Amino acid sequence: MSEKISLRAYGKINLGLDVVRKREDGYHEVRMIMQTVSVYDMLELERTDTPGIELKTNLAWLPVNEGNLAYRAADSLRKEFHIKQGVRINLRKHIPVAAGMAGGSTDAAAVLRGVNRLFSLGLSDEELMKRGVKLGADVPYCIIGGTALSEGIGEILTPLPPVPDCYILIAKSSVSVSTRFVYENLKADELRVHPDIDGMAEAIKAGELRGVIDRLGNVLETVTIPAYPVIKDIKDSMREHGAENVLMSGSGPTVFGIFNKEETIHSAAEALKKTGLAKQIYEAEPVNAQQVSVLQAGRE
Ligand code: ATP
C-alpha cells in the first residue's frame, strides 16, 4: 500500500530586516527577525513505482521541473540516497508567489522533511538544514520555523521564544517583485536608518509585544516602495483602520499589519478589500516552532 504524507508549508514574514553590508562575493549580509505565520501551502507526497520526481501544482504558470524548489529538494535527496522509487508531489499554493514570504523555500523545507520520512532516511533537523541551505538561504529557517534571528546570508539561525499572541493582516498587491532586483538596487552603504534588531530580539525574549511593534523595520522598503507605490497605499489603509504598526515583508510586495483585537483586524481586512489595492488578503496569526514541527509531520 502506498503511503501518503500531507504537509503544511508555512510562510514567513520579517518583523525586522536589516542589511549590514554587501560582501566581496556580492551577497548581502543580513540581520532579520523571522516569524512563521498561519498562511500555508499544502503538499502531498507519495512513493510511486515510476522512478523520478512528478510534481503537480494548482498554479499553471509555476514550473514543475528543476525550476521549482519543491522539485529540487526531492531530487537532491533522491540522488544523494540513490532512491530507486519515484516521488509524486502535489503542491497547492496559497502563499503569495514572489512576494517576500519565502514561499518556494518553505515548500523545499517541507519536501525535505517529507522525503526524509517517506523513505525513512533518518536525517535530523540539523542534517536537513545542511542540505537545505544548498537550495536557498531561507530553507534552513523554514525547516525549524517559529521566531528566529537570522544572520549571515540568512543561514545563521538563533531561535527566539514565540512572540506574544496577536493578529497579523497580510496583503499582497497584484505586482510581483524580484528579490534580485531589490538587492541589486539597494544602496547598502547609504542606509541612514537601521531597524533595532537587537532591541526587538530583547523585546521578544521579555514577551513584550509593544517592544516588537514599535521596532518593525525593513531597509528593503527604500527600494521596493518607490518602485511600487501601491505598497505604501496598502500600509496607509491598514494604519487608518487600526493596525498598531505596518511593514513590508522581505523584498516585498507583501505588507503586514499587526493588530491587538480580532474585531479590528476583520474590519481592516474588509476596508482593504473595498479599496481593490490587494489581490490576496489573509487574516493570520503567528505560528511557533513547535507547531511547525508537529504539523509538518502530519501523516494520512
Ligand atoms: P523570499 O521571501 O525567499 O524572497 P519570495 O516569496 O520572494 O521568496 P517565492 O514565492 O519563493 O519568492 O518565488 C520566487 C520565484 O521562485 C517565483 O518567481 C517562482 O517562479 C520560483 N519558484 C520556484 N519554486 C517555487 C515554489 N515552490 N513556490 C513558489 N515559487 C517558486
mmCIF file of C-alpha atoms and ligand atoms in Angstrom:
data_model
loop_
_atom_site.group_PDB
_atom_site.id
_atom_site.type_symbol
_atom_site.label_atom_id
_atom_site.label_comp_id
_atom_site.label_asym_id
_atom_site.label_seq_id
_atom_site.Cartn_x
_atom_site.Cartn_y
_atom_site.Cartn_z
ATOM 1 C CA MET A 1 0.000 0.000 0.000
ATOM 2 C CA SER A 2 1.469 3.348 -0.890
ATOM 3 C CA GLU A 3 1.869 5.770 1.956
ATOM 4 C CA LYS A 4 0.829 9.374 1.512
ATOM 5 C CA ILE A 5 2.128 12.215 3.648
ATOM 6 C CA SER A 6 0.355 15.579 3.942
ATOM 7 C CA LEU A 7 2.392 18.570 4.992
ATOM 8 C CA ARG A 8 1.770 22.202 5.666
ATOM 9 C CA ALA A 9 4.486 24.532 4.414
ATOM 10 C CA TYR A 10 4.097 27.791 6.312
ATOM 11 C CA GLY A 11 5.028 31.219 5.003
ATOM 12 C CA LYS A 12 7.063 33.753 6.958
ATOM 13 C CA ILE A 13 7.172 37.473 7.471
ATOM 14 C CA ASN A 14 10.126 39.579 8.564
ATOM 15 C CA LEU A 15 9.382 41.569 11.698
ATOM 16 C CA GLY A 16 12.764 43.187 11.146
ATOM 17 C CA LEU A 17 15.132 43.162 8.189
ATOM 18 C CA ASP A 18 18.478 44.928 8.174
ATOM 19 C CA VAL A 19 21.277 44.751 5.627
ATOM 20 C CA VAL A 20 24.629 45.125 7.325
ATOM 21 C CA ARG A 21 26.858 45.274 4.243
ATOM 22 C CA LYS A 22 27.451 43.936 0.785
ATOM 23 C CA ARG A 23 30.114 41.246 0.902
ATOM 24 C CA GLU A 24 33.008 40.946 -1.536
ATOM 25 C CA ASP A 25 31.315 37.904 -3.116
ATOM 26 C CA GLY A 26 28.248 40.026 -3.938
ATOM 27 C CA TYR A 27 25.955 38.551 -1.269
ATOM 28 C CA HIS A 28 24.361 40.847 1.278
ATOM 29 C CA GLU A 29 24.919 40.234 4.947
ATOM 30 C CA VAL A 30 21.573 40.500 6.692
ATOM 31 C CA ARG A 31 20.109 40.526 10.184
ATOM 32 C CA MET A 32 16.466 39.543 10.214
ATOM 33 C CA ILE A 33 13.795 38.616 12.709
ATOM 34 C CA MET A 34 11.786 35.874 11.062
ATOM 35 C CA GLN A 35 8.261 34.898 12.048
ATOM 36 C CA THR A 36 6.200 31.981 10.745
ATOM 37 C CA VAL A 37 2.577 32.898 10.011
ATOM 38 C CA SER A 38 -0.567 30.818 9.550
ATOM 39 C CA VAL A 39 -0.644 31.129 5.761
ATOM 40 C CA TYR A 40 0.500 27.857 4.227
ATOM 41 C CA ASP A 41 0.857 25.756 1.120
ATOM 42 C CA MET A 42 -0.336 22.143 1.258
ATOM 43 C CA LEU A 43 1.847 19.350 -0.019
ATOM 44 C CA GLU A 44 1.032 15.691 -0.501
ATOM 45 C CA LEU A 45 3.932 13.324 -1.009
ATOM 46 C CA GLU A 46 3.630 9.762 -2.214
ATOM 47 C CA ARG A 47 6.004 6.961 -3.219
ATOM 48 C CA THR A 48 5.486 5.641 -6.732
ATOM 49 C CA ASP A 49 6.992 2.835 -8.791
ATOM 50 C CA THR A 50 7.951 5.167 -11.632
ATOM 51 C CA PRO A 51 11.462 6.483 -10.895
ATOM 52 C CA GLY A 52 11.971 10.255 -10.732
ATOM 53 C CA ILE A 53 10.013 13.201 -9.378
ATOM 54 C CA GLU A 54 6.497 14.022 -10.527
ATOM 55 C CA LEU A 55 5.241 17.433 -9.433
ATOM 56 C CA LYS A 56 1.737 18.859 -9.862
ATOM 57 C CA THR A 57 0.587 22.280 -8.736
ATOM 58 C CA ASN A 58 -2.624 24.290 -8.782
ATOM 59 C CA LEU A 59 -0.861 27.285 -10.388
ATOM 60 C CA ALA A 60 -0.484 26.547 -14.092
ATOM 61 C CA TRP A 61 2.386 29.009 -14.551
ATOM 62 C CA LEU A 62 4.652 27.635 -11.827
ATOM 63 C CA PRO A 63 7.458 25.386 -13.073
ATOM 64 C CA VAL A 64 7.047 21.672 -12.287
ATOM 65 C CA ASN A 65 10.653 20.710 -13.024
ATOM 66 C CA GLU A 66 14.082 21.830 -11.680
ATOM 67 C CA GLY A 67 12.716 25.392 -11.775
ATOM 68 C CA ASN A 68 10.594 24.551 -8.745
ATOM 69 C CA LEU A 69 12.294 24.426 -5.362
ATOM 70 C CA ALA A 70 9.979 21.630 -4.211
ATOM 71 C CA TYR A 71 11.182 19.502 -7.131
ATOM 72 C CA ARG A 72 14.826 20.355 -6.464
ATOM 73 C CA ALA A 73 14.503 19.442 -2.784
ATOM 74 C CA ALA A 74 13.116 15.995 -3.576
ATOM 75 C CA ASP A 75 15.621 15.418 -6.359
ATOM 76 C CA SER A 76 18.604 16.304 -4.170
ATOM 77 C CA LEU A 77 17.686 13.623 -1.598
ATOM 78 C CA ARG A 78 16.761 11.139 -4.327
ATOM 79 C CA LYS A 79 20.223 11.473 -5.853
ATOM 80 C CA GLU A 80 22.160 11.510 -2.572
ATOM 81 C CA PHE A 81 20.425 8.424 -1.202
ATOM 82 C CA HIS A 82 20.100 6.609 -4.555
ATOM 83 C CA ILE A 83 16.347 6.323 -4.133
ATOM 84 C CA LYS A 84 15.087 3.961 -6.818
ATOM 85 C CA GLN A 85 11.356 4.558 -6.393
ATOM 86 C CA GLY A 86 9.632 7.715 -7.587
ATOM 87 C CA VAL A 87 8.149 10.574 -5.579
ATOM 88 C CA ARG A 88 4.830 12.173 -6.518
ATOM 89 C CA ILE A 89 4.282 15.663 -5.102
ATOM 90 C CA ASN A 90 1.027 17.556 -5.207
ATOM 91 C CA LEU A 91 1.572 21.213 -4.272
ATOM 92 C CA ARG A 92 -1.352 23.519 -3.530
ATOM 93 C CA LYS A 93 -0.089 27.102 -3.315
ATOM 94 C CA HIS A 94 -1.756 29.629 -1.027
ATOM 95 C CA ILE A 95 1.302 31.662 -0.061
ATOM 96 C CA PRO A 96 1.648 34.594 -2.467
ATOM 97 C CA VAL A 97 4.405 33.875 -5.016
ATOM 98 C CA ALA A 98 7.451 36.141 -5.441
ATOM 99 C CA ALA A 99 6.141 38.150 -2.544
ATOM 100 C CA GLY A 100 8.699 38.136 0.279
ATOM 101 C CA MET A 101 7.101 35.266 2.220
ATOM 102 C CA ALA A 102 9.663 32.557 1.359
ATOM 103 C CA GLY A 103 7.030 30.513 -0.460
ATOM 104 C CA GLY A 104 9.485 28.468 -2.511
ATOM 105 C CA SER A 105 11.859 27.958 0.421
ATOM 106 C CA THR A 106 9.129 26.681 2.718
ATOM 107 C CA ASP A 107 7.919 24.215 0.079
ATOM 108 C CA ALA A 108 11.507 22.967 -0.251
ATOM 109 C CA ALA A 109 11.791 22.610 3.538
ATOM 110 C CA ALA A 110 8.542 20.636 3.706
ATOM 111 C CA VAL A 111 9.641 18.338 0.881
ATOM 112 C CA LEU A 112 12.980 17.637 2.604
ATOM 113 C CA ARG A 113 11.100 16.658 5.763
ATOM 114 C CA GLY A 114 8.548 14.662 3.807
ATOM 115 C CA VAL A 115 11.037 12.677 1.709
ATOM 116 C CA ASN A 116 13.124 12.060 4.846
ATOM 117 C CA ARG A 117 10.083 10.476 6.410
ATOM 118 C CA LEU A 118 8.635 8.723 3.377
ATOM 119 C CA PHE A 119 11.896 6.859 2.711
ATOM 120 C CA SER A 120 12.964 6.548 6.386
ATOM 121 C CA LEU A 121 16.263 8.331 5.729
ATOM 122 C CA GLY A 122 16.683 9.106 9.429
ATOM 123 C CA LEU A 123 18.046 12.631 8.940
ATOM 124 C CA SER A 124 17.864 15.029 11.901
ATOM 125 C CA ASP A 125 16.649 18.614 11.539
ATOM 126 C CA GLU A 126 20.289 19.774 11.527
ATOM 127 C CA GLU A 127 21.139 17.355 8.754
ATOM 128 C CA LEU A 128 18.142 18.524 6.743
ATOM 129 C CA MET A 129 19.166 22.149 7.324
ATOM 130 C CA LYS A 130 22.666 21.476 5.947
ATOM 131 C CA ARG A 131 21.113 20.155 2.773
ATOM 132 C CA GLY A 132 18.505 22.909 2.705
ATOM 133 C CA VAL A 133 20.991 25.774 2.603
ATOM 134 C CA LYS A 134 22.227 24.474 -0.761
ATOM 135 C CA LEU A 135 18.722 25.032 -2.130
ATOM 136 C CA GLY A 136 18.280 28.539 -0.706
ATOM 137 C CA ALA A 137 19.423 30.709 2.203
ATOM 138 C CA ASP A 138 15.945 30.750 3.814
ATOM 139 C CA VAL A 139 15.378 26.966 3.621
ATOM 140 C CA PRO A 140 17.132 26.117 6.943
ATOM 141 C CA TYR A 141 14.940 28.654 8.732
ATOM 142 C CA CYS A 142 11.814 27.194 7.136
ATOM 143 C CA ILE A 143 12.757 23.756 8.498
ATOM 144 C CA ILE A 144 12.632 24.974 12.113
ATOM 145 C CA GLY A 145 10.178 27.871 11.724
ATOM 146 C CA GLY A 146 8.756 29.970 14.561
ATOM 147 C CA THR A 147 10.515 33.128 15.713
ATOM 148 C CA ALA A 148 14.232 33.367 14.968
ATOM 149 C CA LEU A 149 17.112 35.749 14.419
ATOM 150 C CA SER A 150 18.676 35.070 11.054
ATOM 151 C CA GLU A 151 22.157 36.337 10.180
ATOM 152 C CA GLY A 152 24.922 35.859 7.623
ATOM 153 C CA ILE A 153 23.171 35.468 4.287
ATOM 154 C CA GLY A 154 20.227 34.060 6.221
ATOM 155 C CA GLU A 155 21.724 30.726 7.184
ATOM 156 C CA ILE A 156 22.969 31.519 10.733
ATOM 157 C CA LEU A 157 19.951 30.982 12.945
ATOM 158 C CA THR A 158 19.247 31.705 16.595
ATOM 159 C CA PRO A 159 15.806 30.532 17.700
ATOM 160 C CA LEU A 160 13.853 33.005 19.849
ATOM 161 C CA PRO A 161 10.865 32.392 22.111
ATOM 162 C CA PRO A 162 7.423 32.720 20.465
ATOM 163 C CA VAL A 163 6.079 36.264 20.090
ATOM 164 C CA PRO A 164 3.036 37.139 22.226
ATOM 165 C CA ASP A 165 -0.390 36.443 20.645
ATOM 166 C CA CYS A 166 -1.539 38.997 18.087
ATOM 167 C CA TYR A 167 -3.386 39.242 14.776
ATOM 168 C CA ILE A 168 -1.498 39.743 11.532
ATOM 169 C CA LEU A 169 -3.187 41.067 8.405
ATOM 170 C CA ILE A 170 -1.266 40.062 5.292
ATOM 171 C CA ALA A 171 -1.885 41.646 1.905
ATOM 172 C CA LYS A 172 -0.259 41.351 -1.484
ATOM 173 C CA SER A 173 -0.992 43.610 -4.412
ATOM 174 C CA SER A 174 -1.004 42.241 -7.941
ATOM 175 C CA VAL A 175 2.628 43.256 -8.552
ATOM 176 C CA SER A 176 5.343 40.633 -8.239
ATOM 177 C CA VAL A 177 8.783 41.690 -7.073
ATOM 178 C CA SER A 178 12.072 40.055 -7.940
ATOM 179 C CA THR A 179 14.262 39.677 -4.849
ATOM 180 C CA ARG A 180 17.290 40.116 -7.108
ATOM 181 C CA PHE A 181 16.025 43.466 -8.428
ATOM 182 C CA VAL A 182 15.623 44.769 -4.884
ATOM 183 C CA TYR A 183 19.066 43.726 -3.639
ATOM 184 C CA GLU A 184 20.739 44.984 -6.813
ATOM 185 C CA ASN A 185 19.201 48.394 -6.325
ATOM 186 C CA LEU A 186 19.818 48.631 -2.596
ATOM 187 C CA LYS A 187 22.455 51.165 -1.622
ATOM 188 C CA ALA A 188 23.622 49.304 1.479
ATOM 189 C CA ASP A 189 26.376 51.846 2.293
ATOM 190 C CA GLU A 190 24.000 54.786 2.173
ATOM 191 C CA LEU A 191 21.331 53.496 4.544
ATOM 192 C CA ARG A 192 20.839 56.054 7.288
ATOM 193 C CA VAL A 193 18.162 54.277 9.273
ATOM 194 C CA HIS A 194 18.634 50.727 10.541
ATOM 195 C CA PRO A 195 15.977 48.771 12.421
ATOM 196 C CA ASP A 196 16.805 47.917 16.028
ATOM 197 C CA ILE A 197 17.143 44.159 15.549
ATOM 198 C CA ASP A 198 18.839 43.539 18.911
ATOM 199 C CA GLY A 199 16.191 45.586 20.729
ATOM 200 C CA MET A 200 13.473 43.586 19.004
ATOM 201 C CA ALA A 201 15.110 40.291 19.985
ATOM 202 C CA GLU A 202 15.249 41.525 23.595
ATOM 203 C CA ALA A 203 11.574 42.545 23.489
ATOM 204 C CA ILE A 204 10.676 39.073 22.195
ATOM 205 C CA LYS A 205 12.678 37.440 25.000
ATOM 206 C CA ALA A 206 10.857 39.671 27.503
ATOM 207 C CA GLY A 207 7.462 38.791 25.965
ATOM 208 C CA GLU A 208 6.732 42.456 25.203
ATOM 209 C CA LEU A 209 4.593 42.775 22.089
ATOM 210 C CA ARG A 210 4.701 46.580 22.222
ATOM 211 C CA GLY A 211 8.516 46.485 22.050
ATOM 212 C CA VAL A 212 8.256 44.378 18.892
ATOM 213 C CA ILE A 213 5.545 46.503 17.284
ATOM 214 C CA ASP A 214 7.466 49.737 17.884
ATOM 215 C CA ARG A 215 10.603 48.313 16.275
ATOM 216 C CA LEU A 216 9.174 46.961 12.990
ATOM 217 C CA GLY A 217 11.599 47.983 10.232
ATOM 218 C CA ASN A 218 12.806 46.777 6.836
ATOM 219 C CA VAL A 219 15.579 48.531 4.897
ATOM 220 C CA LEU A 220 14.394 46.952 1.624
ATOM 221 C CA GLU A 221 11.379 49.277 1.708
ATOM 222 C CA THR A 222 13.784 52.001 0.482
ATOM 223 C CA VAL A 223 13.962 50.209 -2.885
ATOM 224 C CA THR A 224 10.631 48.442 -3.281
ATOM 225 C CA ILE A 225 8.221 51.184 -2.177
ATOM 226 C CA PRO A 226 9.471 53.881 -4.603
ATOM 227 C CA ALA A 227 9.270 51.269 -7.407
ATOM 228 C CA TYR A 228 5.785 50.085 -6.371
ATOM 229 C CA PRO A 229 3.882 52.883 -4.549
ATOM 230 C CA VAL A 230 0.842 50.589 -4.084
ATOM 231 C CA ILE A 231 2.760 49.123 -1.131
ATOM 232 C CA LYS A 232 2.554 52.451 0.676
ATOM 233 C CA ASP A 233 -1.148 52.721 -0.155
ATOM 234 C CA ILE A 234 -1.802 49.307 1.427
ATOM 235 C CA LYS A 235 0.237 50.271 4.500
ATOM 236 C CA ASP A 236 -1.734 53.507 4.821
ATOM 237 C CA SER A 237 -5.051 51.657 4.576
ATOM 238 C CA MET A 238 -4.077 49.195 7.329
ATOM 239 C CA ARG A 239 -2.846 52.010 9.534
ATOM 240 C CA GLU A 240 -6.008 54.042 9.020
ATOM 241 C CA HIS A 241 -8.051 51.020 10.042
ATOM 242 C CA GLY A 242 -6.407 50.309 13.346
ATOM 243 C CA ALA A 243 -3.108 48.488 12.738
ATOM 244 C CA GLU A 244 -0.694 49.022 15.630
ATOM 245 C CA ASN A 245 2.112 49.138 13.048
ATOM 246 C CA VAL A 246 2.678 48.029 9.442
ATOM 247 C CA LEU A 247 5.638 46.834 7.374
ATOM 248 C CA MET A 248 6.642 45.289 4.075
ATOM 249 C CA SER A 249 7.899 41.695 4.387
ATOM 250 C CA GLY A 250 11.204 40.607 2.821
ATOM 251 C CA SER A 251 11.797 42.212 -0.564
ATOM 252 C CA GLY A 252 8.036 42.725 -0.903
ATOM 253 C CA PRO A 253 5.482 43.452 -2.112
ATOM 254 C CA THR A 254 3.633 41.688 0.740
ATOM 255 C CA VAL A 255 2.610 44.070 3.509
ATOM 256 C CA PHE A 256 1.553 43.064 7.004
ATOM 257 C CA GLY A 257 -0.121 44.913 9.832
ATOM 258 C CA ILE A 258 -0.182 43.864 13.481
ATOM 259 C CA PHE A 259 -3.471 44.187 15.344
ATOM 260 C CA ASN A 260 -4.386 43.729 19.002
ATOM 261 C CA LYS A 261 -8.065 42.905 18.520
ATOM 262 C CA GLU A 262 -9.879 40.383 16.380
ATOM 263 C CA GLU A 263 -12.711 42.844 15.535
ATOM 264 C CA THR A 264 -10.186 45.410 14.333
ATOM 265 C CA ILE A 265 -8.342 43.024 12.007
ATOM 266 C CA HIS A 266 -11.694 41.930 10.487
ATOM 267 C CA SER A 267 -12.809 45.481 9.792
ATOM 268 C CA ALA A 268 -9.363 46.455 8.443
ATOM 269 C CA ALA A 269 -9.456 43.447 6.108
ATOM 270 C CA GLU A 270 -12.938 44.434 4.881
ATOM 271 C CA ALA A 271 -11.857 48.024 4.326
ATOM 272 C CA LEU A 272 -8.759 46.909 2.410
ATOM 273 C CA LYS A 273 -10.849 44.591 0.198
ATOM 274 C CA LYS A 274 -13.025 47.542 -0.779
ATOM 275 C CA THR A 275 -10.010 49.589 -1.942
ATOM 276 C CA GLY A 276 -9.091 46.931 -4.529
ATOM 277 C CA LEU A 277 -5.395 47.557 -3.791
ATOM 278 C CA ALA A 278 -4.632 43.996 -2.711
ATOM 279 C CA LYS A 279 -5.111 40.805 -4.684
ATOM 280 C CA GLN A 280 -4.545 38.411 -1.792
ATOM 281 C CA ILE A 281 -5.591 39.198 1.787
ATOM 282 C CA TYR A 282 -5.154 36.865 4.774
ATOM 283 C CA GLU A 283 -6.062 37.252 8.421
ATOM 284 C CA ALA A 284 -3.260 35.336 10.101
ATOM 285 C CA GLU A 285 -1.582 34.665 13.413
ATOM 286 C CA PRO A 286 1.982 33.875 14.469
ATOM 287 C CA VAL A 287 2.889 30.179 14.422
ATOM 288 C CA ASN A 288 5.588 28.913 16.783
ATOM 289 C CA ALA A 289 8.382 26.420 16.102
ATOM 290 C CA GLN A 290 6.678 23.623 17.994
ATOM 291 C CA GLN A 291 3.527 23.981 15.915
ATOM 292 C CA VAL A 292 5.639 23.943 12.745
ATOM 293 C CA SER A 293 7.360 20.693 13.692
ATOM 294 C CA VAL A 294 4.145 18.941 14.692
ATOM 295 C CA LEU A 295 2.051 19.996 11.749
ATOM 296 C CA GLN A 296 4.764 19.420 9.179
ATOM 297 C CA ALA A 297 4.980 15.835 10.303
ATOM 298 C CA GLY A 298 1.319 15.095 9.539
ATOM 299 C CA ARG A 299 0.508 11.681 8.105
ATOM 300 C CA GLU A 300 -2.508 10.404 6.235
HETATM 301 P P1 ATP B 1 11.679 35.150 -0.479
HETATM 302 O O1 ATP B 1 10.804 35.649 0.599
HETATM 303 O O2 ATP B 1 12.575 33.997 -0.051
HETATM 304 O O3 ATP B 1 12.383 36.208 -1.247
HETATM 305 P P2 ATP B 1 9.641 35.050 -2.415
HETATM 306 O O4 ATP B 1 8.344 34.998 -1.697
HETATM 307 O O5 ATP B 1 10.102 36.377 -2.867
HETATM 308 O O6 ATP B 1 10.743 34.385 -1.517
HETATM 309 P P3 ATP B 1 8.955 32.750 -3.978
HETATM 310 O O7 ATP B 1 7.489 32.757 -3.747
HETATM 311 O O8 ATP B 1 9.755 31.702 -3.296
HETATM 312 O O9 ATP B 1 9.608 34.167 -3.682
HETATM 313 O O10 ATP B 1 9.149 32.677 -5.554
HETATM 314 C C1 ATP B 1 10.179 33.288 -6.247
HETATM 315 C C2 ATP B 1 10.290 32.623 -7.626
HETATM 316 O O11 ATP B 1 10.686 31.266 -7.455
HETATM 317 C C3 ATP B 1 8.974 32.603 -8.379
HETATM 318 O O12 ATP B 1 9.009 33.537 -9.406
HETATM 319 C C4 ATP B 1 8.818 31.173 -8.898
HETATM 320 O O13 ATP B 1 8.832 31.077 -10.306
HETATM 321 C C5 ATP B 1 10.001 30.401 -8.353
HETATM 322 N N1 ATP B 1 9.587 29.203 -7.597
HETATM 323 C C6 ATP B 1 10.209 28.031 -7.618
HETATM 324 N N2 ATP B 1 9.617 27.139 -6.830
HETATM 325 C C7 ATP B 1 8.582 27.737 -6.259
HETATM 326 C C8 ATP B 1 7.583 27.304 -5.338
HETATM 327 N N3 ATP B 1 7.547 26.064 -4.867
HETATM 328 N N4 ATP B 1 6.676 28.217 -4.939
HETATM 329 C C9 ATP B 1 6.724 29.487 -5.406
HETATM 330 N N5 ATP B 1 7.628 29.938 -6.309
HETATM 331 C C10 ATP B 1 8.558 29.077 -6.724
#
